[in-house]
Amino acid sequence: MLRTERVESAIQINRGELFRFGTALIFIIGIMLFTIVRTDGGIDGILLVIAAMIGGYMAMNIGANDVANNVGPAVGSHAITLSGAIIIAASFEAGGALIAGGDVVGTIKNGIIDPDMVADRDTFIWLMIAALLAAAVWLNFATAVGAPVSTTHSIVGGVLGAGIAASGWGIADWNQVGMIAASWVISPVLGGFIAAGFLYLIKRTITYKSDVLGAANRMVPILVSLMAWAFGTYLMLKGVKKLVKVDFPVAVVIGLGAALVVFLIMRPYIANMTKALENQKSSVNELFTIPLIFAAALLSFAHGANDVANAVGPLAGISEAITGGEVAEKASIPIWVMAIGAVGISLGLALYGPKLIRTVGSEITELDKMRAFCIAMAAAITVILASQLGLPVSSTHIAVGGVFGVGFLREYIKSSYARTLQDIRDHHAEHDQEAVDAYLAKFEAADVETKGKMLREMKQLAPGSKLLAKRERRGLGRVHRIELVKRSLLLRIAAAWVITVPVAGGMAAMFFFMIRGMMLP
């Protein structure tokens, strides 16, 4: 009886995990049964069934890992609940994949290997299956340890490793591989600087002002309009472009039109909202709630349209090779293949996404709605800039880099402020303590312009003997260093980024040799 109670207790604790695993397993089995009905049997039919099951597994892992970057900041800032974020993201991811995912997809992601060097059709099929499986397994592991990684880099590593195993080192385009490696630095740095730049702009133009609400009335409609411009252009380039040919100037003009409409709507809306708010910094956060919800939805739509190819590209290539009998650089996407990708991404997000959503949204650094808004802006603007400059970037790296960017900016500002207060105390060491406290209270209540004026006056009036020596200032900097970013998580995520391509490549090579060994007579 006691043993039975312990078993029941253990099942109760792990009931949620069992439910998630069972649901995922039912989805994979459903794909298997559906694909079996569509095939004529034989070795080709078996390979297509296996590829479809692995494609569904890959799609679920994309949803579990990559989608968190789109909604994590909005959830961490409490602009939207976790359940609401999952519903919005799942709906818009599936919509983006099905509506704007495109009719044709590249089978060799990023052109990193030469398909002409693949020996034959069967070798190509084994290569794609190995690449898909390796990328999916690596994403599964990264999600389990709470590391947001790039799904694009995962499938690139898989294709690269399996390609080398199939045809040797000469098959790879090493210039392209080098560009991808460069994006490990380019993506997070660009995202971090742009997010930090927007946060600093908000602080200087709104929260550092004495009349916070008056400044918000002027600036928030402009900031939200900039977001509309960025997202309008972003969606044209990353979503609608798959349906209708849109070049960059047209996308910018359409985005500008959306920005003007949003400005006309937001100006009276913000003015009406500020009437019911108190004149303090925390009130400004409420003005960014609706824009953040829209940002999460639009980022999810664009991600579904763009990154569904990571799951269905190899699967579409395998389907094309089986039906057409030859290796193709581009393959048409059957609706059933796209449906596997769309449903798999949504299901993976719902079942396993919350872990990475919490990591991105709250575990790296504390986010409020202003900071989350800046991260969303960075995500859209960085992709636009990088695509026009021909720089390889990862949406995952951009979003996570944006989170770290706002966190490090907060550290710098708070540490600098703490050192400034200490400087004031040192400059007034000979004064009465009450007078010093009164001066500090006046300083803290002042806006940024007044603070700068007070500091300049203080330094002019203070005796030279009271200035801190250079060595003392370095010591003071160490004393007042404030850490608002979790360093251990930073190192773990950075390590996962660096090893994604080689680990996925190594696993893909291993899987290719295993599959070839089983399939050869």
XYZ file of C-alpha atoms in Angstrom:
521
model
C 0.000 0.000 0.000
C 2.789 2.417 0.920
C 4.608 1.671 -2.330
C 1.401 2.289 -4.302
C 0.961 5.669 -2.594
C 4.544 6.638 -3.459
C 3.961 5.691 -7.100
C 0.740 7.722 -7.204
C 2.508 10.689 -5.601
C 5.318 10.526 -8.158
C 2.789 10.365 -11.002
C 0.963 13.415 -9.604
C 4.215 15.408 -9.515
C 5.161 14.448 -13.077
C 1.635 14.525 -14.510
C 2.321 17.715 -16.454
C 5.465 16.296 -18.037
C 3.677 13.078 -18.948
C 0.853 15.052 -20.548
C 3.289 17.096 -22.639
C 5.228 14.034 -23.742
C 2.032 12.123 -24.533
C 0.588 14.964 -26.592
C 3.822 15.350 -28.559
C 3.925 11.595 -29.162
C 0.326 11.588 -30.421
C 1.236 14.381 -32.871
C 4.208 12.410 -34.223
C 2.124 9.225 -34.517
C -0.576 11.222 -36.315
C 2.018 12.444 -38.826
C 3.185 8.878 -39.326
C -0.337 7.552 -40.023
C -1.193 10.483 -42.297
C 1.990 10.063 -44.341
C 1.559 6.295 -44.627
C -1.836 6.871 -46.262
C -0.210 9.229 -48.817
C 2.602 6.868 -49.862
C 2.660 3.880 -52.171
C 4.869 1.867 -49.838
C 8.341 0.599 -50.555
C 11.655 2.071 -49.385
C 10.771 5.553 -50.666
C 7.507 5.506 -48.755
C 9.275 4.484 -45.547
C 11.858 7.258 -45.988
C 9.115 9.852 -46.532
C 7.262 8.691 -43.406
C 10.446 8.893 -41.342
C 11.305 12.328 -42.762
C 7.795 13.642 -42.032
C 7.960 12.433 -38.424
C 11.376 14.057 -37.932
C 10.105 17.245 -39.620
C 7.216 17.382 -37.136
C 9.658 16.791 -34.266
C 11.865 19.615 -35.594
C 8.865 21.960 -35.895
C 7.895 21.320 -32.282
C 11.415 22.121 -31.144
C 11.378 25.376 -33.119
C 8.181 26.319 -31.310
C 9.612 25.333 -27.936
C 12.879 27.257 -28.340
C 12.811 29.965 -31.000
C 9.315 31.415 -30.548
C 10.057 32.345 -26.926
C 12.181 35.230 -28.185
C 9.160 36.879 -29.802
C 6.906 36.869 -26.735
C 9.345 36.480 -23.821
C 9.948 40.223 -23.233
C 6.208 40.979 -23.379
C 5.525 38.256 -20.796
C 8.452 39.272 -18.580
C 7.227 42.880 -18.535
C 3.686 41.732 -17.602
C 2.198 43.313 -20.721
C 0.562 39.955 -21.379
C 0.071 36.749 -19.430
C 1.927 33.561 -20.275
C -1.275 31.881 -21.461
C -2.230 34.890 -23.563
C 1.239 34.991 -25.109
C 1.080 31.305 -26.029
C -2.338 31.731 -27.666
C -1.266 34.826 -29.628
C 2.100 33.397 -30.673
C 0.700 29.993 -31.662
C -2.047 31.585 -33.761
C 0.214 34.067 -35.526
C 3.059 31.579 -36.004
C 0.680 29.160 -37.715
C -0.898 32.003 -39.696
C 2.487 33.284 -40.842
C 3.578 29.812 -41.896
C 0.398 28.974 -43.812
C -0.358 32.413 -45.301
C 3.101 33.780 -46.051
C 5.370 30.765 -45.760
C 5.802 30.669 -49.527
C 5.124 28.104 -52.220
C 8.801 27.297 -52.814
C 11.595 26.815 -50.285
C 15.343 26.287 -50.466
C 16.250 22.702 -49.683
C 19.896 23.568 -48.854
C 19.633 26.173 -46.115
C 21.720 29.295 -46.814
C 23.487 27.589 -49.738
C 26.252 26.271 -47.485
C 26.817 23.089 -49.495
C 26.872 22.442 -53.245
C 24.015 20.037 -54.136
C 25.759 19.137 -57.408
C 28.410 17.334 -55.342
C 25.846 15.036 -53.726
C 26.372 11.641 -55.323
C 22.768 10.625 -55.982
C 19.179 11.009 -54.923
C 19.341 8.457 -52.111
C 22.423 10.105 -50.605
C 20.598 13.453 -50.696
C 17.594 11.981 -48.869
C 19.796 10.413 -46.168
C 21.699 13.705 -45.849
C 18.493 15.708 -45.295
C 17.068 13.221 -42.790
C 20.322 13.263 -40.803
C 20.434 17.083 -40.854
C 16.820 17.399 -39.671
C 17.269 14.859 -36.886
C 20.517 16.407 -35.628
C 19.064 19.931 -35.583
C 15.940 18.728 -33.774
C 17.886 16.776 -31.139
C 20.193 19.742 -30.466
C 17.226 22.126 -30.125
C 15.566 19.657 -27.772
C 18.663 19.572 -25.576
C 19.074 23.378 -25.634
C 15.455 23.837 -24.594
C 15.876 21.346 -21.749
C 18.838 23.307 -20.316
C 17.117 26.667 -20.857
C 19.391 28.044 -23.597
C 17.731 29.988 -26.448
C 19.659 29.089 -29.613
C 19.244 29.795 -33.318
C 17.170 27.211 -35.182
C 18.639 28.491 -38.450
C 22.168 27.814 -37.183
C 21.032 24.395 -35.969
C 19.775 23.294 -39.383
C 22.796 24.920 -41.074
C 25.085 22.879 -38.813
C 23.090 19.752 -39.578
C 23.226 20.215 -43.357
C 26.923 21.110 -43.194
C 27.879 18.072 -41.093
C 25.819 15.594 -43.094
C 27.054 17.134 -46.371
C 30.694 16.743 -45.368
C 30.020 13.162 -44.263
C 28.404 12.450 -47.631
C 30.837 14.148 -50.018
C 33.888 15.435 -48.145
C 35.103 18.862 -47.036
C 34.997 20.333 -50.544
C 31.179 20.332 -50.577
C 30.981 23.219 -48.103
C 30.948 26.922 -48.957
C 33.363 28.005 -46.232
C 32.881 31.721 -46.953
C 29.204 31.291 -46.120
C 30.074 29.297 -43.012
C 32.430 32.104 -41.940
C 29.635 34.653 -42.384
C 27.378 32.542 -40.188
C 30.089 32.347 -37.525
C 30.420 36.148 -37.704
C 26.715 36.471 -36.924
C 27.396 35.014 -33.451
C 28.852 38.453 -32.675
C 27.005 40.679 -35.164
C 23.456 39.685 -34.158
C 23.575 40.138 -30.365
C 25.800 43.231 -30.517
C 23.543 44.999 -33.029
C 20.424 43.996 -31.115
C 21.937 45.041 -27.792
C 23.103 48.461 -28.980
C 19.821 49.305 -30.722
C 17.699 48.203 -27.736
C 19.939 50.113 -25.308
C 19.832 53.171 -27.597
C 16.040 53.258 -27.595
C 15.895 52.769 -23.824
C 18.318 55.661 -23.338
C 16.194 57.785 -25.684
C 13.079 57.028 -23.622
C 14.889 57.902 -20.403
C 16.258 61.201 -21.735
C 13.034 62.332 -23.402
C 10.431 61.006 -20.932
C 11.376 59.469 -17.594
C 14.158 61.946 -16.737
C 11.791 64.905 -17.191
C 10.046 66.596 -14.268
C 6.743 66.556 -16.199
C 6.804 62.863 -17.098
C 3.256 62.678 -18.461
C 3.664 65.810 -20.582
C 6.808 64.328 -22.116
C 5.014 61.011 -22.632
C 2.194 62.780 -24.491
C 4.743 64.167 -26.929
C 7.082 61.198 -27.328
C 5.091 57.961 -26.951
C 2.981 58.478 -30.134
C 6.215 59.162 -32.037
C 7.919 56.064 -30.595
C 4.938 53.827 -31.355
C 4.787 55.258 -34.886
C 8.468 54.394 -35.332
C 7.608 50.873 -34.210
C 4.787 50.741 -36.775
C 7.197 51.929 -39.487
C 9.782 49.313 -38.511
C 7.269 46.481 -38.264
C 5.455 47.478 -41.439
C 8.742 47.337 -43.343
C 9.782 44.150 -41.537
C 6.552 42.336 -42.415
C 6.782 43.405 -46.037
C 10.321 42.040 -46.300
C 9.896 38.880 -44.215
C 6.250 37.907 -44.728
C 4.281 39.536 -47.519
C 7.279 39.265 -49.857
C 6.576 35.533 -50.014
C 3.133 36.305 -51.493
C 3.774 39.446 -53.551
C 7.088 40.732 -54.894
C 8.046 43.747 -52.741
C 11.382 45.540 -52.978
C 12.956 47.526 -50.147
C 11.861 51.097 -51.152
C 8.234 49.969 -51.530
C 8.383 48.192 -48.154
C 9.719 51.366 -46.503
C 6.948 53.502 -48.047
C 4.257 51.047 -46.925
C 5.767 51.025 -43.438
C 5.763 54.839 -43.410
C 2.087 54.857 -44.368
C 1.323 52.509 -41.471
C 3.334 54.779 -39.149
C 1.276 57.861 -40.108
C -1.984 56.025 -39.478
C -0.737 54.743 -36.115
C 0.427 58.246 -35.099
C -3.028 59.705 -35.793
C -4.611 56.939 -33.706
C -2.104 56.935 -30.845
C -1.906 60.679 -30.220
C -5.472 61.072 -28.823
C -5.299 57.610 -27.236
C -2.157 58.449 -25.240
C -3.517 61.897 -24.293
C -6.667 60.249 -22.940
C -4.708 57.593 -21.027
C -2.370 60.080 -19.327
C -5.323 61.945 -17.814
C -5.913 59.036 -15.430
C -2.233 58.443 -14.544
C 0.013 59.930 -11.870
C 3.022 62.011 -12.864
C 5.676 59.361 -12.147
C 7.999 57.079 -14.095
C 6.055 53.886 -13.449
C 2.970 55.364 -15.105
C 4.740 55.524 -18.463
C 4.931 51.731 -18.581
C 1.158 51.466 -18.970
C 1.333 53.393 -22.248
C 3.366 50.632 -23.916
C 1.055 47.684 -23.149
C -0.970 47.654 -26.379
C 2.068 48.261 -28.635
C 3.842 45.321 -26.976
C 0.928 42.968 -27.622
C 0.890 43.978 -31.286
C 4.686 43.584 -31.446
C 4.507 40.027 -30.062
C 1.834 39.107 -32.611
C 3.666 40.657 -35.584
C 7.021 39.158 -34.612
C 5.349 35.747 -34.371
C 3.701 36.152 -37.776
C 6.989 37.147 -39.429
C 8.811 34.312 -37.649
C 6.239 31.762 -38.802
C 6.523 33.007 -42.389
C 10.309 33.030 -42.366
C 11.539 30.250 -40.074
C 9.021 27.543 -40.930
C 11.493 26.743 -43.738
C 13.894 25.410 -41.109
C 11.462 22.560 -40.480
C 9.814 22.057 -43.863
C 12.728 22.940 -46.187
C 14.570 19.636 -45.803
C 11.248 17.753 -45.689
C 10.087 19.462 -48.908
C 13.448 18.600 -50.481
C 13.060 14.951 -49.532
C 9.498 14.876 -50.891
C 10.661 16.490 -54.145
C 13.554 14.020 -54.479
C 11.234 11.050 -53.950
C 8.497 12.212 -56.320
C 10.746 13.867 -58.925
C 13.641 11.455 -58.685
C 16.355 14.126 -58.552
C 18.156 16.525 -56.198
C 16.697 20.044 -56.241
C 18.032 23.305 -54.790
C 14.462 24.632 -54.626
C 11.372 22.591 -53.895
C 7.652 23.299 -53.946
C 5.950 22.919 -50.584
C 2.920 20.616 -50.523
C 0.177 21.936 -48.259
C 0.472 18.896 -45.991
C 4.178 19.608 -45.455
C 3.461 23.248 -44.564
C 0.681 22.120 -42.206
C 3.119 19.858 -40.352
C 5.440 22.828 -39.856
C 2.694 25.238 -38.780
C 0.950 22.862 -36.362
C 4.249 21.541 -35.004
C 5.577 25.035 -34.192
C 2.327 25.980 -32.432
C 2.160 22.715 -30.493
C 5.811 22.894 -29.431
C 5.277 26.426 -28.163
C 2.187 25.461 -26.160
C 3.770 22.349 -24.630
C 7.394 23.323 -24.014
C 7.649 27.055 -24.757
C 6.996 28.430 -21.237
C 10.469 27.448 -19.988
C 12.320 29.547 -22.587
C 9.721 32.332 -22.374
C 10.558 32.705 -18.680
C 14.299 32.569 -19.394
C 14.161 35.356 -21.984
C 11.469 37.367 -20.226
C 12.550 37.398 -16.601
C 15.662 35.356 -15.766
C 18.329 37.324 -17.694
C 17.360 40.724 -16.290
C 14.245 42.426 -14.939
C 12.068 43.820 -17.709
C 9.338 46.413 -17.636
C 7.172 47.479 -20.569
C 9.525 50.265 -21.689
C 12.476 47.864 -21.834
C 10.432 45.189 -23.622
C 9.316 47.812 -26.159
C 12.968 48.637 -26.883
C 13.795 44.950 -27.401
C 10.921 44.552 -29.875
C 12.125 47.649 -31.758
C 15.646 46.242 -31.874
C 14.386 42.920 -33.260
C 12.642 44.560 -36.230
C 15.204 47.269 -36.997
C 18.238 44.967 -36.771
C 16.751 42.469 -39.221
C 15.929 45.285 -41.678
C 19.396 46.833 -41.440
C 21.185 43.502 -41.655
C 19.166 42.294 -44.652
C 20.011 45.460 -46.585
C 23.698 45.320 -45.650
C 23.925 41.631 -46.473
C 24.880 40.709 -42.914
C 23.848 37.286 -41.583
C 21.857 37.690 -38.377
C 19.782 35.426 -36.151
C 16.446 36.585 -34.749
C 17.181 34.587 -31.591
C 20.550 36.256 -31.080
C 19.044 39.711 -31.760
C 16.265 39.324 -29.197
C 18.516 37.882 -26.495
C 21.170 40.500 -27.298
C 18.490 43.167 -26.858
C 17.630 41.809 -23.410
C 21.280 41.897 -22.389
C 21.663 45.375 -23.925
C 18.942 46.953 -21.797
C 20.201 45.081 -18.742
C 23.774 46.334 -19.115
C 22.555 49.881 -19.784
C 20.583 49.776 -16.532
C 23.702 48.539 -14.724
C 25.776 51.381 -16.144
C 23.200 54.058 -15.306
C 22.597 52.851 -11.761
C 26.308 52.395 -11.035
C 27.088 55.859 -12.427
C 24.298 57.359 -10.354
C 25.580 55.691 -7.189
C 29.076 57.076 -7.870
C 27.605 60.542 -8.491
C 25.834 60.532 -5.123
C 29.071 59.492 -3.448
C 30.910 62.319 -5.249
C 28.381 64.796 -3.882
C 28.909 63.539 -0.344
C 32.699 63.796 -0.749
C 32.482 67.315 -2.143
C 30.377 68.360 0.852
C 32.275 66.450 3.512
C 32.864 69.589 5.621
C 29.202 70.677 5.513
C 26.465 69.913 8.002
C 24.962 66.446 7.398
C 21.428 67.821 7.232
C 22.479 70.285 4.529
C 24.112 67.469 2.570
C 20.971 65.307 2.869
C 18.821 68.239 1.731
C 21.079 68.809 -1.285
C 20.925 65.097 -2.183
C 17.121 65.091 -1.907
C 16.951 68.119 -4.211
C 19.370 66.410 -6.629
C 17.371 63.179 -6.771
C 14.099 65.054 -7.394
C 15.551 67.167 -10.241
C 15.263 66.328 -13.944
C 18.351 65.390 -15.920
C 19.147 68.926 -17.128
C 18.948 70.348 -13.607
C 21.101 67.529 -12.270
C 23.785 68.309 -14.813
C 23.725 71.994 -13.871
C 23.943 71.167 -10.142
C 26.947 68.882 -10.736
C 28.783 71.531 -12.762
C 28.171 74.154 -10.066
C 29.258 71.748 -7.334
C 32.559 70.958 -9.048
C 33.281 74.641 -9.597
C 32.652 75.554 -5.952
C 34.212 72.524 -4.297
C 37.775 72.861 -2.996
C 40.427 70.944 -4.925
C 41.493 69.044 -1.859
C 38.136 67.337 -1.701
C 38.309 65.779 -5.153
C 38.952 62.044 -5.058
C 42.298 60.752 -6.260
C 42.329 58.531 -9.356
C 43.068 55.402 -7.302
C 40.224 56.224 -4.905
C 37.827 56.698 -7.817
C 38.688 53.241 -9.158
C 37.995 51.774 -5.751
C 34.725 53.701 -5.560
C 33.738 52.264 -8.946
C 34.212 48.747 -7.607
C 32.209 49.532 -4.478
C 29.276 50.925 -6.464
C 29.247 48.345 -9.243
C 25.687 47.081 -9.589
C 24.905 43.804 -11.360
C 21.430 43.601 -12.906
C 22.269 40.970 -15.543
C 22.704 37.308 -14.647
C 26.310 36.550 -15.681
C 26.035 32.766 -15.387
C 23.117 32.744 -17.813
C 25.026 35.008 -20.200
C 27.944 32.547 -20.299
C 25.652 29.542 -20.739
C 23.757 31.120 -23.638
C 26.937 32.368 -25.334
C 28.493 28.903 -25.064
C 25.373 27.325 -26.576
C 25.496 29.782 -29.501
C 29.141 29.046 -30.254
C 28.769 25.260 -30.225
C 25.424 25.078 -32.084
C 26.866 24.657 -35.592
C 29.697 22.230 -34.694
C 27.552 20.102 -32.363
C 24.646 19.889 -34.826
C 27.160 19.150 -37.589
C 28.878 16.398 -35.629
C 25.574 14.722 -34.757
C 24.364 15.000 -38.358
C 27.523 13.316 -39.644
C 27.060 10.513 -37.126
C 23.392 10.071 -38.049
C 24.244 10.071 -41.784
C 26.751 7.226 -41.390
C 24.224 5.296 -39.278
C 21.432 5.748 -41.847
C 23.711 4.907 -44.774
C 24.926 1.816 -42.962
C 21.352 0.639 -42.466
C 20.184 1.474 -46.006
C 23.092 0.103 -48.038
C 22.662 -3.556 -49.093
